[in-house]
Coordinates of C-alpha atoms in Angstrom, one line a residue:
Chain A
X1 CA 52.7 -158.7 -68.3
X2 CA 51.1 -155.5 -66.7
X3 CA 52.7 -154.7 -63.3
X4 CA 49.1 -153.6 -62.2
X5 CA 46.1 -154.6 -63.5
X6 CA 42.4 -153.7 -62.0
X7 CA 39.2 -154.8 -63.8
X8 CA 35.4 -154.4 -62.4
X9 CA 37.0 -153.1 -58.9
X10 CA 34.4 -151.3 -56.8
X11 CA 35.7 -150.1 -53.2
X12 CA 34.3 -148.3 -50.3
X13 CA 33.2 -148.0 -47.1
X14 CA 30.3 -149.1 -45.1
X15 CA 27.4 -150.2 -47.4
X16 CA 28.3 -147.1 -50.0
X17 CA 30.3 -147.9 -52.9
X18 CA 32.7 -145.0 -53.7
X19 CA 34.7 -146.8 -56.6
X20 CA 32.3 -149.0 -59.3
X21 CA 33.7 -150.7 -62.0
X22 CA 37.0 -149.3 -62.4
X23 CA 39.3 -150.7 -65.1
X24 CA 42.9 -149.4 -65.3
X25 CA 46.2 -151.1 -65.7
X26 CA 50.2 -149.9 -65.4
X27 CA 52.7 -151.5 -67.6
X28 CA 56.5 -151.5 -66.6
X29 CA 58.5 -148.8 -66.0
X30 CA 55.4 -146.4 -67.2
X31 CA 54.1 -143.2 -65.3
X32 CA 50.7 -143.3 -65.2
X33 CA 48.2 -140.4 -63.7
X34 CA 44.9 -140.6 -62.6
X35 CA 43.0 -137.5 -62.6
X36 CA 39.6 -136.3 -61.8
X37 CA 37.6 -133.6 -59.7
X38 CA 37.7 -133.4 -55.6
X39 CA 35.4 -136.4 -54.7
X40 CA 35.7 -138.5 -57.8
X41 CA 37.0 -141.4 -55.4
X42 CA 41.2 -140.9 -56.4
X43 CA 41.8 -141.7 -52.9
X44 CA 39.7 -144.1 -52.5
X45 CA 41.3 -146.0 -55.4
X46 CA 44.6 -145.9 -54.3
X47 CA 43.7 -146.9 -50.8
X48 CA 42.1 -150.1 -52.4
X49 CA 45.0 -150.5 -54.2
X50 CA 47.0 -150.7 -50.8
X51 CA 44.7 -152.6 -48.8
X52 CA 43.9 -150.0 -46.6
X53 CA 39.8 -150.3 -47.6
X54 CA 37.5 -152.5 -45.5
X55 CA 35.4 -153.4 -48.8
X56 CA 37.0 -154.1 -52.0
X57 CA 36.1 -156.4 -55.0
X58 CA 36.3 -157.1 -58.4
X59 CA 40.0 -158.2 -59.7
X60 CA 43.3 -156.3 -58.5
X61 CA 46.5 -157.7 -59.9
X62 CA 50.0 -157.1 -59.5
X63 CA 52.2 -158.8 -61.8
X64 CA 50.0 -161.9 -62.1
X65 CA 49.4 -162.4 -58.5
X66 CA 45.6 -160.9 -57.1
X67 CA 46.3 -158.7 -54.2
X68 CA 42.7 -158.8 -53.0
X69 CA 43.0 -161.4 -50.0
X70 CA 46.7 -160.0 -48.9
X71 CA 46.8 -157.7 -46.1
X72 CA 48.5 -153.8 -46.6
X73 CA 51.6 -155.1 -44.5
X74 CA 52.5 -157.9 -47.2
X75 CA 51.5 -155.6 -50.3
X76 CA 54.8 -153.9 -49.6
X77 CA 56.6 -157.3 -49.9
X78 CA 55.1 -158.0 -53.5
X79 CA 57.3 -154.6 -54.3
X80 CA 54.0 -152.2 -54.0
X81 CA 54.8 -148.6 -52.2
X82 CA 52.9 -146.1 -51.3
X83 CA 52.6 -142.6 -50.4
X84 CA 49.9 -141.3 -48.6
X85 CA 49.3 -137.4 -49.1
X86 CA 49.2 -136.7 -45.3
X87 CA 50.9 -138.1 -43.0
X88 CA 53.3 -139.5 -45.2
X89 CA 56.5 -139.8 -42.7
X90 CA 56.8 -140.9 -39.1
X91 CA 56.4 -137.9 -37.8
X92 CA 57.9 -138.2 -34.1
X93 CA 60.8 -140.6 -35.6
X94 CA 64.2 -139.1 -36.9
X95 CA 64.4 -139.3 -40.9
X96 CA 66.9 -142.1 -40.3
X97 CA 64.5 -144.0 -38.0
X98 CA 61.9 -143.1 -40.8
X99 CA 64.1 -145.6 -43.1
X100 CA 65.0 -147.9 -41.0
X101 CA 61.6 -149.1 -39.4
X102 CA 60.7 -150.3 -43.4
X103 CA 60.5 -153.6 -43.6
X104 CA 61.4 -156.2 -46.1
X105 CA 65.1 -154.6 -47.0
X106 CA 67.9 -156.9 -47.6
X107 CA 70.3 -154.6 -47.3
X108 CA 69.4 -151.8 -44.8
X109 CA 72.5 -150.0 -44.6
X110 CA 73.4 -150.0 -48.3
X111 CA 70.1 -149.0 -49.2
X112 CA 69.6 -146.2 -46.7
X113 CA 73.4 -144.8 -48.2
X114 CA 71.8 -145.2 -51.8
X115 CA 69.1 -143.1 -50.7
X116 CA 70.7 -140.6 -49.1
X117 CA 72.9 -140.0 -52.0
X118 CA 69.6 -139.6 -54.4
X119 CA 68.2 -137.2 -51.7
X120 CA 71.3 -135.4 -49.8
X121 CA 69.2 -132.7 -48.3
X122 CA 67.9 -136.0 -46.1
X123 CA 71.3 -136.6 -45.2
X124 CA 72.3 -133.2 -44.1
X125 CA 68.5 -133.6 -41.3
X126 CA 69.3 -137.4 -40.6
X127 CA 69.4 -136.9 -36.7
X128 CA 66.4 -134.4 -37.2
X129 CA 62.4 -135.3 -36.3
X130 CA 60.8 -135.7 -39.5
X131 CA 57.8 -133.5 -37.8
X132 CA 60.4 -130.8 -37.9
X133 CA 61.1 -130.9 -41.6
X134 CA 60.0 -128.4 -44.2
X135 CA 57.3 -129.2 -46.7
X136 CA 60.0 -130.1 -49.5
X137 CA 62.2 -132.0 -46.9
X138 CA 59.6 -134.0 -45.8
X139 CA 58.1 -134.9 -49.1
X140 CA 61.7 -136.4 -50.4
X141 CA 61.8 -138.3 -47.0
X142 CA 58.2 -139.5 -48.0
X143 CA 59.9 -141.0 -51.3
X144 CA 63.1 -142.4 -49.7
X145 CA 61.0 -144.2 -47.5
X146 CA 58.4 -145.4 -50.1
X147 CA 61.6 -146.9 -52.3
X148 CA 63.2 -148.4 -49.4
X149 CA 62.3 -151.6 -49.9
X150 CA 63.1 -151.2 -53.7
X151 CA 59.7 -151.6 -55.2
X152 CA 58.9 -152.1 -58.9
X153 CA 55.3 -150.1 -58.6
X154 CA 55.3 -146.7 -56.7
X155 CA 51.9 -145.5 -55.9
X156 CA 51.6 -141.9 -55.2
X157 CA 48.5 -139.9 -53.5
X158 CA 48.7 -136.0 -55.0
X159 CA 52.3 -135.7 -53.8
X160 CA 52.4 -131.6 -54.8
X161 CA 49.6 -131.1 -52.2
X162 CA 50.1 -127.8 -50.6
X163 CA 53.7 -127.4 -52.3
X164 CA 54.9 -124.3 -53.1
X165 CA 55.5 -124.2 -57.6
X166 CA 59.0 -124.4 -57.0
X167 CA 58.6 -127.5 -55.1
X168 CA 55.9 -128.8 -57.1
X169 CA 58.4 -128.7 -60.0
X170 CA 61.0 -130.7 -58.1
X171 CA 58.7 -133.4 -57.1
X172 CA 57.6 -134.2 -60.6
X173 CA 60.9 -134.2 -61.8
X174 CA 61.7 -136.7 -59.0
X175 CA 58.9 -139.2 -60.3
X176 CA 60.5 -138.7 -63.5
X177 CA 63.1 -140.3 -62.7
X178 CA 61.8 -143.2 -61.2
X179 CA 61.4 -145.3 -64.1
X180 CA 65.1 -145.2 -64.6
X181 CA 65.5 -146.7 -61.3
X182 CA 63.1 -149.7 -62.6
X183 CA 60.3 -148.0 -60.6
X184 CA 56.7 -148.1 -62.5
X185 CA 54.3 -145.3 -61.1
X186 CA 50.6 -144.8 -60.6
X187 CA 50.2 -141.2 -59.6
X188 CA 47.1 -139.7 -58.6
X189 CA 47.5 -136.0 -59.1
X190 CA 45.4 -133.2 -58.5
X191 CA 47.7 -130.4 -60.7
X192 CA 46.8 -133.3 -63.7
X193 CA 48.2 -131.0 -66.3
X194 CA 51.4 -130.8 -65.1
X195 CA 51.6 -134.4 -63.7
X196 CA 50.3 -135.6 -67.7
X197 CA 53.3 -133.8 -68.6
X198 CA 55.9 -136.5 -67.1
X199 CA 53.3 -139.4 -67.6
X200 CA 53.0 -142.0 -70.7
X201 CA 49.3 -142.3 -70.0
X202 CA 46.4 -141.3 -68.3
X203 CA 43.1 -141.9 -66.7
X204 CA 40.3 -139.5 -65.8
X205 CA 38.1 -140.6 -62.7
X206 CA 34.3 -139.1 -61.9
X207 CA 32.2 -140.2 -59.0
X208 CA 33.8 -142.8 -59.1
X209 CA 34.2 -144.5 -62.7
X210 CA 37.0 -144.5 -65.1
X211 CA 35.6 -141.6 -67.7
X212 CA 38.0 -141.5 -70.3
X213 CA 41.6 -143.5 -70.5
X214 CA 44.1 -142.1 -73.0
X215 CA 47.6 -141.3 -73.6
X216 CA 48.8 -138.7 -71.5
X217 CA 49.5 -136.3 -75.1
X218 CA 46.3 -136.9 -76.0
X219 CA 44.3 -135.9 -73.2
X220 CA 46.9 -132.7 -73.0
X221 CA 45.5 -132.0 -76.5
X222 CA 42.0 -132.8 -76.0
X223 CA 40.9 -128.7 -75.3
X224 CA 37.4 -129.9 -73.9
X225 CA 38.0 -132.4 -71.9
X226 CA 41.1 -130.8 -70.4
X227 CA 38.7 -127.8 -69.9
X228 CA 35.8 -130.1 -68.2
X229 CA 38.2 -132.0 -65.9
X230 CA 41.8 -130.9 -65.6
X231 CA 42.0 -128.0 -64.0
X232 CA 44.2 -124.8 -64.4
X233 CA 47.4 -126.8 -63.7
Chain B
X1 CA 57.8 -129.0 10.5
X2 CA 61.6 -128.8 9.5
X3 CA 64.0 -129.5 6.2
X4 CA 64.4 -132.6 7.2
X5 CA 60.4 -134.3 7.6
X6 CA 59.8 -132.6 3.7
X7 CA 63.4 -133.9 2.7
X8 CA 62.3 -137.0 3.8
X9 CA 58.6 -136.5 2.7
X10 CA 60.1 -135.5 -0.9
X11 CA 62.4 -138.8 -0.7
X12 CA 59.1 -141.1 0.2
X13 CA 57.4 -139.0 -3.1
X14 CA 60.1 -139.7 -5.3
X15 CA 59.7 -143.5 -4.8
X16 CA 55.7 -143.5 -4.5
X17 CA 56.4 -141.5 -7.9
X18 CA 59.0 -144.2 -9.9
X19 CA 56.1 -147.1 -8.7
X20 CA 53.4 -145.0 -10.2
X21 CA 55.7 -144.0 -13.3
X22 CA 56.1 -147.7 -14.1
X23 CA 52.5 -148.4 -14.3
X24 CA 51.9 -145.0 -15.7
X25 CA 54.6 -145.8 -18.3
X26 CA 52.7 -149.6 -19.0
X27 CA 49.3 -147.3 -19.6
X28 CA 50.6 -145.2 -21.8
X29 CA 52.5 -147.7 -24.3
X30 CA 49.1 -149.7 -24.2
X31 CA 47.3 -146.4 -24.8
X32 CA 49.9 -144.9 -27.6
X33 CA 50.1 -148.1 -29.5
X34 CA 46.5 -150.1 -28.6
X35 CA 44.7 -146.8 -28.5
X36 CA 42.7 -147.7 -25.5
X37 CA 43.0 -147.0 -21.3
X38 CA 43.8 -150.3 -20.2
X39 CA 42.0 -150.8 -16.8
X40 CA 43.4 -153.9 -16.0
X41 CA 47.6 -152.5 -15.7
X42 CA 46.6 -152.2 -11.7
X43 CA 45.1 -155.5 -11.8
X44 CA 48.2 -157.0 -13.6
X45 CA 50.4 -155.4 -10.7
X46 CA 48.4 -156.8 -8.4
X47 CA 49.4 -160.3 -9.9
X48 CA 52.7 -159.7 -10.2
X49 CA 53.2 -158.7 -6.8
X50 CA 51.2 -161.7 -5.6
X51 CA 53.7 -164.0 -7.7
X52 CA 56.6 -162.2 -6.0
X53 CA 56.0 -164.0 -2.9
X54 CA 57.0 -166.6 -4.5
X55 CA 60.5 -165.3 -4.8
X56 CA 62.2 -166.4 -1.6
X57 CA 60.9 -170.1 -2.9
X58 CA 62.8 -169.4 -5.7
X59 CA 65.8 -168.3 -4.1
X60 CA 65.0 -165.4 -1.5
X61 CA 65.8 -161.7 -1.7
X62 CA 64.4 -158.7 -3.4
X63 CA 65.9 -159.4 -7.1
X64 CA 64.0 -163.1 -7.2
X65 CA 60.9 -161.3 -6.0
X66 CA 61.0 -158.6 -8.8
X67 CA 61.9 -161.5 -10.7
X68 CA 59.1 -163.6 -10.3
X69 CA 56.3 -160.6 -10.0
X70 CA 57.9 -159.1 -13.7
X71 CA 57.3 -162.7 -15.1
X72 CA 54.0 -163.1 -14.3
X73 CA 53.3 -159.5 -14.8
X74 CA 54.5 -160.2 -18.9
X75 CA 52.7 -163.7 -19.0
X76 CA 49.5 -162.3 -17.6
X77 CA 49.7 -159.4 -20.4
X78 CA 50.1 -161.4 -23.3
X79 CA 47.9 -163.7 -22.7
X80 CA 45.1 -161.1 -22.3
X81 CA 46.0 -159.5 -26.0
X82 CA 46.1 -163.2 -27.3
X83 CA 42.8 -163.8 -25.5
X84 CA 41.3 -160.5 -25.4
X85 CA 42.5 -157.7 -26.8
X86 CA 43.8 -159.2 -30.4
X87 CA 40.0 -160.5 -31.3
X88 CA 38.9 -157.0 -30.7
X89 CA 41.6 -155.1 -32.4
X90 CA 39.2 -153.9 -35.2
X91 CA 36.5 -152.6 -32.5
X92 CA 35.9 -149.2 -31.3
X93 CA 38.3 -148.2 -28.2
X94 CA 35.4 -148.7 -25.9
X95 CA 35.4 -152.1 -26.1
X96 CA 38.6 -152.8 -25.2
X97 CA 38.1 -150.4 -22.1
X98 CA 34.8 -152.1 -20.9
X99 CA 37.0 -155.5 -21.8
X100 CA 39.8 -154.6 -19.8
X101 CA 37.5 -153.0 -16.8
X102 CA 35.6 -156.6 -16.9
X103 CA 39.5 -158.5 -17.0
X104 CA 40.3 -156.2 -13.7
X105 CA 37.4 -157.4 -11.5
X106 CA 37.4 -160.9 -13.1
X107 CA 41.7 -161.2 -11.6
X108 CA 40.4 -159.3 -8.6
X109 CA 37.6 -162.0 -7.9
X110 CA 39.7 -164.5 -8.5
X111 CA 42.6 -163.4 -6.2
X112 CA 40.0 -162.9 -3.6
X113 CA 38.6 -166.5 -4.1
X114 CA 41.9 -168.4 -4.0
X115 CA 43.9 -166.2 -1.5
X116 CA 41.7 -164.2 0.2
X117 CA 41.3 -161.0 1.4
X118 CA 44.6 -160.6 4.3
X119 CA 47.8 -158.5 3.2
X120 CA 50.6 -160.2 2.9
X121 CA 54.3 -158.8 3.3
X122 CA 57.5 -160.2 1.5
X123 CA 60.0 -162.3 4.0
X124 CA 62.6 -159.9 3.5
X125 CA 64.9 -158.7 6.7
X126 CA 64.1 -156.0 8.7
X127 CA 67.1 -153.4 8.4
X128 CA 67.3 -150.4 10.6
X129 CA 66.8 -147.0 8.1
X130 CA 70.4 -145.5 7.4
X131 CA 70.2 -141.5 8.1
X132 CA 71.9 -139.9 4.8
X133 CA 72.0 -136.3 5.7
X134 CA 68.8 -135.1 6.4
X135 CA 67.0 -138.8 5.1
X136 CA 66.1 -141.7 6.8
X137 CA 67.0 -144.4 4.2
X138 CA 65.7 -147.7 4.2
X139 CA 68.1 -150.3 2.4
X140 CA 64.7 -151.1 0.2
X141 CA 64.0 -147.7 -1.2
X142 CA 67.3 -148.0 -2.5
X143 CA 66.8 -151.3 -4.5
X144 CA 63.3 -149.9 -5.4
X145 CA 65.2 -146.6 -6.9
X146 CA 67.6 -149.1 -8.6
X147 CA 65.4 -151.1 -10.1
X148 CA 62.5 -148.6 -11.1
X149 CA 65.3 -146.4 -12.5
X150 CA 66.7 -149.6 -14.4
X151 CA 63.6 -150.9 -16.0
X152 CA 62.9 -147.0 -17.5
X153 CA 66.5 -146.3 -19.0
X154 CA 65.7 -150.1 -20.3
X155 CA 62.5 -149.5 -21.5
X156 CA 64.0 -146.3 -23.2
X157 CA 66.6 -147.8 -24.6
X158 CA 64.4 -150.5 -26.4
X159 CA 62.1 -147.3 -27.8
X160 CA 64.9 -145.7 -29.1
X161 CA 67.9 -148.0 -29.8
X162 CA 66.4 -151.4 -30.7
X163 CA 64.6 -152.4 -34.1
X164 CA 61.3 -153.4 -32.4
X165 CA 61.3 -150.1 -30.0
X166 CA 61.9 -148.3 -33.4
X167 CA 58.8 -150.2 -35.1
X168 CA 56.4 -149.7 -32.1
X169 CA 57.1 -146.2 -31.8
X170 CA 56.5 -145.9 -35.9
X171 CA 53.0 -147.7 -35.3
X172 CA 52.1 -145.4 -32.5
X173 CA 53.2 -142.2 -34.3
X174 CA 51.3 -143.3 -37.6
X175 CA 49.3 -146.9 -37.8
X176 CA 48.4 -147.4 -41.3
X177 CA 51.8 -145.3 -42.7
X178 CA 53.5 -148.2 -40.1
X179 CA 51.4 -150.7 -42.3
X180 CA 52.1 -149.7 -45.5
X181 CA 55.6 -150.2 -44.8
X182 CA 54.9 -153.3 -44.1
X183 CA 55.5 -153.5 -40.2
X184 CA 53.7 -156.4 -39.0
X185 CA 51.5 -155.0 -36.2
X186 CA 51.1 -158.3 -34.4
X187 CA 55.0 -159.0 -33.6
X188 CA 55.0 -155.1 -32.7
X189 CA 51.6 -155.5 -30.2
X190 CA 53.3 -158.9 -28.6
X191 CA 56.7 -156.6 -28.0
X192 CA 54.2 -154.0 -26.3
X193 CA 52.4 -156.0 -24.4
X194 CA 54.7 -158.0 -22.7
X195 CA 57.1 -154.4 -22.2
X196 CA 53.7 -153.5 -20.6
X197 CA 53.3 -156.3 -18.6
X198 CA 56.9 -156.5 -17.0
X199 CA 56.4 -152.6 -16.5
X200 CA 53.2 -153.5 -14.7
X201 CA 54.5 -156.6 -12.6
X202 CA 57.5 -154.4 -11.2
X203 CA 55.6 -151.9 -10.3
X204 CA 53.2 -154.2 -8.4
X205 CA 56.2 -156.3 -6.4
X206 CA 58.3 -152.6 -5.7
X207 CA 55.1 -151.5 -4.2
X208 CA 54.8 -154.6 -2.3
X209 CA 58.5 -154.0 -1.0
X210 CA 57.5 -150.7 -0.1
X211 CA 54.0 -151.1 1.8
X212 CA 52.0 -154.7 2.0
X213 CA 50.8 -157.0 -1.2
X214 CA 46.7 -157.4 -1.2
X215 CA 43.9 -158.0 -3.7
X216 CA 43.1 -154.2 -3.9
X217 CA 46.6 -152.9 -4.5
X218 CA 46.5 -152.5 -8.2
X219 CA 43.3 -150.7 -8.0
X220 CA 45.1 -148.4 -5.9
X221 CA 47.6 -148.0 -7.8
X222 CA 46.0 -147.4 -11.2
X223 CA 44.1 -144.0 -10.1
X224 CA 47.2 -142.6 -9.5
X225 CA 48.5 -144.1 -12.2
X226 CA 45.9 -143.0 -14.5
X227 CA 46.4 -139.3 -13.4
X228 CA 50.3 -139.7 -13.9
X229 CA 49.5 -140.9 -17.8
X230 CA 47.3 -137.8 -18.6
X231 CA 49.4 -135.2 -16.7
X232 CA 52.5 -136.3 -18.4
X233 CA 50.1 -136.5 -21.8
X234 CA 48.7 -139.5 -22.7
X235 CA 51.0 -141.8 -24.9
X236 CA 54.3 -140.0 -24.1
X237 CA 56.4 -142.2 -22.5
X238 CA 58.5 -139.4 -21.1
X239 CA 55.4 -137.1 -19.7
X240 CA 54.4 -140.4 -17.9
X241 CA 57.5 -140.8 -16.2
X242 CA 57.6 -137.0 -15.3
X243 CA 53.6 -136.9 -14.3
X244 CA 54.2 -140.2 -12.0
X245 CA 57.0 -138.5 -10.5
X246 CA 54.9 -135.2 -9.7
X247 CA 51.9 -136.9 -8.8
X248 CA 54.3 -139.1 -5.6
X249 CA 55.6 -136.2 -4.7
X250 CA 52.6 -133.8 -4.8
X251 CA 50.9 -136.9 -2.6
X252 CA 53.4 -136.8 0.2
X253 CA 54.4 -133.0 0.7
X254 CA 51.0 -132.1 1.1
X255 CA 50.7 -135.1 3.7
X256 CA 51.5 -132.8 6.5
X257 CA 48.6 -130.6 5.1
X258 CA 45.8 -133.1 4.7
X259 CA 46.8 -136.2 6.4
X260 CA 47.5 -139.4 5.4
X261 CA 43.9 -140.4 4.4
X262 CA 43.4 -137.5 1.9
X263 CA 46.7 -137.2 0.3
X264 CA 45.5 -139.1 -2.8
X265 CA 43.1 -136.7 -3.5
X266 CA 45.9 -134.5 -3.4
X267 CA 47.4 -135.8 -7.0
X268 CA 44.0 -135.8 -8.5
X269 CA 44.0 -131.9 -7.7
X270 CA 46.9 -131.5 -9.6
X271 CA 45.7 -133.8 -12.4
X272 CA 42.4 -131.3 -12.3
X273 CA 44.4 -128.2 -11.9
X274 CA 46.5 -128.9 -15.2
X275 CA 43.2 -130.7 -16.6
X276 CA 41.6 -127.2 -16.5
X277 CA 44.6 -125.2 -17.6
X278 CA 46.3 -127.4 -20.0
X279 CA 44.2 -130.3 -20.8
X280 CA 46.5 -132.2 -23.2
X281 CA 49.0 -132.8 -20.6
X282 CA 52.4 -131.2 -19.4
X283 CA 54.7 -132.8 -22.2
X284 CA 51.8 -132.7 -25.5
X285 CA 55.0 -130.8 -27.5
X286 CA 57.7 -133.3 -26.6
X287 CA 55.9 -136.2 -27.1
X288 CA 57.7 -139.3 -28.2
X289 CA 55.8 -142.1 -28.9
X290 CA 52.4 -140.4 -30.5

């Protein structure tokens, strides 16, 4: 069974569809990017996904179980995370605080240790205001959080955003990882290249609409449409 | 004009300033968490220290009348999110403004109607003032100090040391982040609005211990108030503390000055003043909640 699975879904706010007809799905344990020019509705999607659109329709499944009539609070609870791409920590809370306000852990205390084992620059800052991070700091406090509650789909919005290359190359080999900690990912990435590189497949997103769906080596080797929409990273 | 009449006027601020920090402190978790100026926090003091003449029914003494006045404060404040402020949650911050304006002249009204217009004073003994040093002090401005001082390192303790403070400060800092970690915002809003509404009630029965309880009380305390909340920058706890503190004690030194009448005009100078100079408040950097 797919862990996600979205057919038909159009989104947006207001009376103006931003999403129409979108069709994607994520099977276990696979990185999947979603790519696509500034505007092509990315965000849009992934705030559908999370329940954090006022208007959404069509069919939006995880594991079996539609999502559409469950508010963003609960998603979390069906083992959906999420990282915004601003905004993406508790900014006036400690980093601790930032893991323990997460709801829907069994274990708080084990799984805050687990985490800061996987991320021990977090435990070195765990007194520290998150606001007071640096850009990588905050970023891997962004992740901890999102896995606290041990989810089994991780949804990320452009994560690299305003990363220096160094960085950019530490997140990605962060999401790598994920699936070996039973993690599936949907990534939405703007530096798609380099995000296709870690991902099994792929999906390309204009105004809107699922253009073309592929696996992530093919649409690497695909010199036109890499050209058209994928960018110089 | 010695040491000892501004000592003493300074002493009179500091109290004046802990009433107005409590209500200022109810505004500003309303306003950091809500996201709305909640007009009716005087309104709700009023109430509470209406319902702390029913204290010495209860049992007598300043402790039962705080008691009573912080009870009805909280009840009154949760049943206005259940009622009011919860159905219009997803509205624009106006409406809960104009909503909670219309809540403060409907409790007014009614106040008026049942009880009518006379002040009223708590049955509590009259106690010659004790001279400390230079200060004449009255056995109640000690049990207001005690208690306003208790109810903020309370208050701060459940911010910073308790789960639920934790979770209400996440929602204020960042509402849908604080969703999508799936903190339920209802159980956090109840938490705030009773916090708010025992804030609120204190504030109301300590300034009944201090002057006279009547219908307009809370009105008069919410300007001030109101000024304390964007001084100290609006939604940090702290700042409002701080600005309610100033604004008591910028009111009564400069009573000499201007007189009694005019001396709340005097904090809304100040307010103006930093208004003009700094106008997201004193404490913007250190904020807590937001």
């Amino acid at each position: 069974m797919s862990v996600l699975t979205v057919a038909g879904l159009s989104a947006g706010y207001g009376d103006v569809d931003i999403l129409s007809g979108v069709d994607l799905r994520v099977e276990p344990l696979e990185i999947v990017t979603i790519a696509g020019t500034n505007g092509a509705g990315k965000s849009t999607l992934v705030k559908a996904l999370m329940g954090l659109v006022p208007r959404v329709s069509g069919r939006l499944e995880f594991e079996g179980t539609s999502l559409l009539s469950l508010p963003a609070e609960k998603r979390l609870a069906m083992g959906i995370s999420y990282v915004p791409q601003v905004a993406n920590v508790f900014a006036s809370l400690t980093v601790m605080e930032n893991l323990e306000v997460v709801e829907g852990v069994a274990d708080r205390r084990g799984r805050i240790a687990t985490l800061l084992e996987s991320f021990p620059v977090l435990r070195e800052r765990a007194r520290a205001r998150a606001g007071a991070l640096s850009g990588g700091e905050r970023q891997q406090l962004a992740f901890a959080r999102a896995l606290m509650p041990e989810p089994r789909l991780l949804v990320l919005d452009e994560p690299t955003a305003a990363l220096s290359p160094a960085l950019v190359h530490q997140v990605l080999e962060t999401i790598r990882e994920l699936p070996r900690m039973k993690v599936s990912v949907l990534l939405v990435e703007q530096r798609a290249r380099q995000a296709l590189t870690i991902s099994n497949r792929g999906y390309i997103l204009d105004s809107g609409t699922v253009v073309i769906a592929d696996t992530a080596e093919r649409l690497l080797s695909d010199s036109r449409m890499a050209e058209l929409y994928l960018g110089d990273h | 004009m010695g040491f000892s009449l501004f000592a003493n006027l300074a002493f009179n601020g500091l109290i004046t300033g802990l009433v107005v920090s409590l209500l200022a402190l109810s505004i500003t978790l309303v306003f950091g968490i809500a996201r709305f100026p909640n007009a009716a926090a005087g309104d709700v003091a009023t109430v509470g220290a209406f319902a702390g003449l029913l204290g010495p029914l209860a049992g007598g003494g300043t402790l039962w009348i705080i008691l009573c006045g912080m009870a009805a404060g909280a009840l009154l404040s949760v049943a206005f999110y259940f009622l009011l402020f919860r159905p219009l949650a997803g509205k624009s911050a106006v409406s809960s403004l104009i909503a909670s304006i219309g809540m403060a002249f409907f409790v007014r009204a009614a106040l008026t109607f049942f009880l009518g217009h006379d002040q009223r004073v708590y049955p509590l003994p009259i106690v010659r003032a004790m001279p400390v040093g230079p200060l004449r002090v009255q056995p109640t401005d000690i049990e207001i100090v005690v208690a306003a001082v208790l109810a903020l390192a309370a208050v701060f303790s459940i911010l910073h040391l308790t789960p639920i403070g934790k979770r209400m400060r996440a929602v204020a800092d960042n509402a849908e982040l604080a969703r999508v970690s799936g903190i339920r915002a209802n159980r956090v809003l109840v938490a705030m609005w009773l916090i708010a509404g025992l804030l609120a009630g204190l504030s109301g029965t300590l300034l009944g211990v201090k002057t006279v309880v009547s219908p307009e009380m809370g009105w008069d305390l919410l300007m001030p108030a109101f000024a304390a909340t964007i001084l100290g920058t609006i939604g940090n706890p702290v700042g409002a503390v701080l600005g309610g503190v100033l604004i008591g004690l910028a009111q009564e030194l400069s009573t000499p000055f201007v007189g009694f009448t005019y001396k709340l005009g005097v904090g809304f100078l100040v307010l103006l003043v930093t208004l003009l100079i700094r106008p997201q408040g004193l404490f913007a950097k250190n904020s807590l909640v937001r």
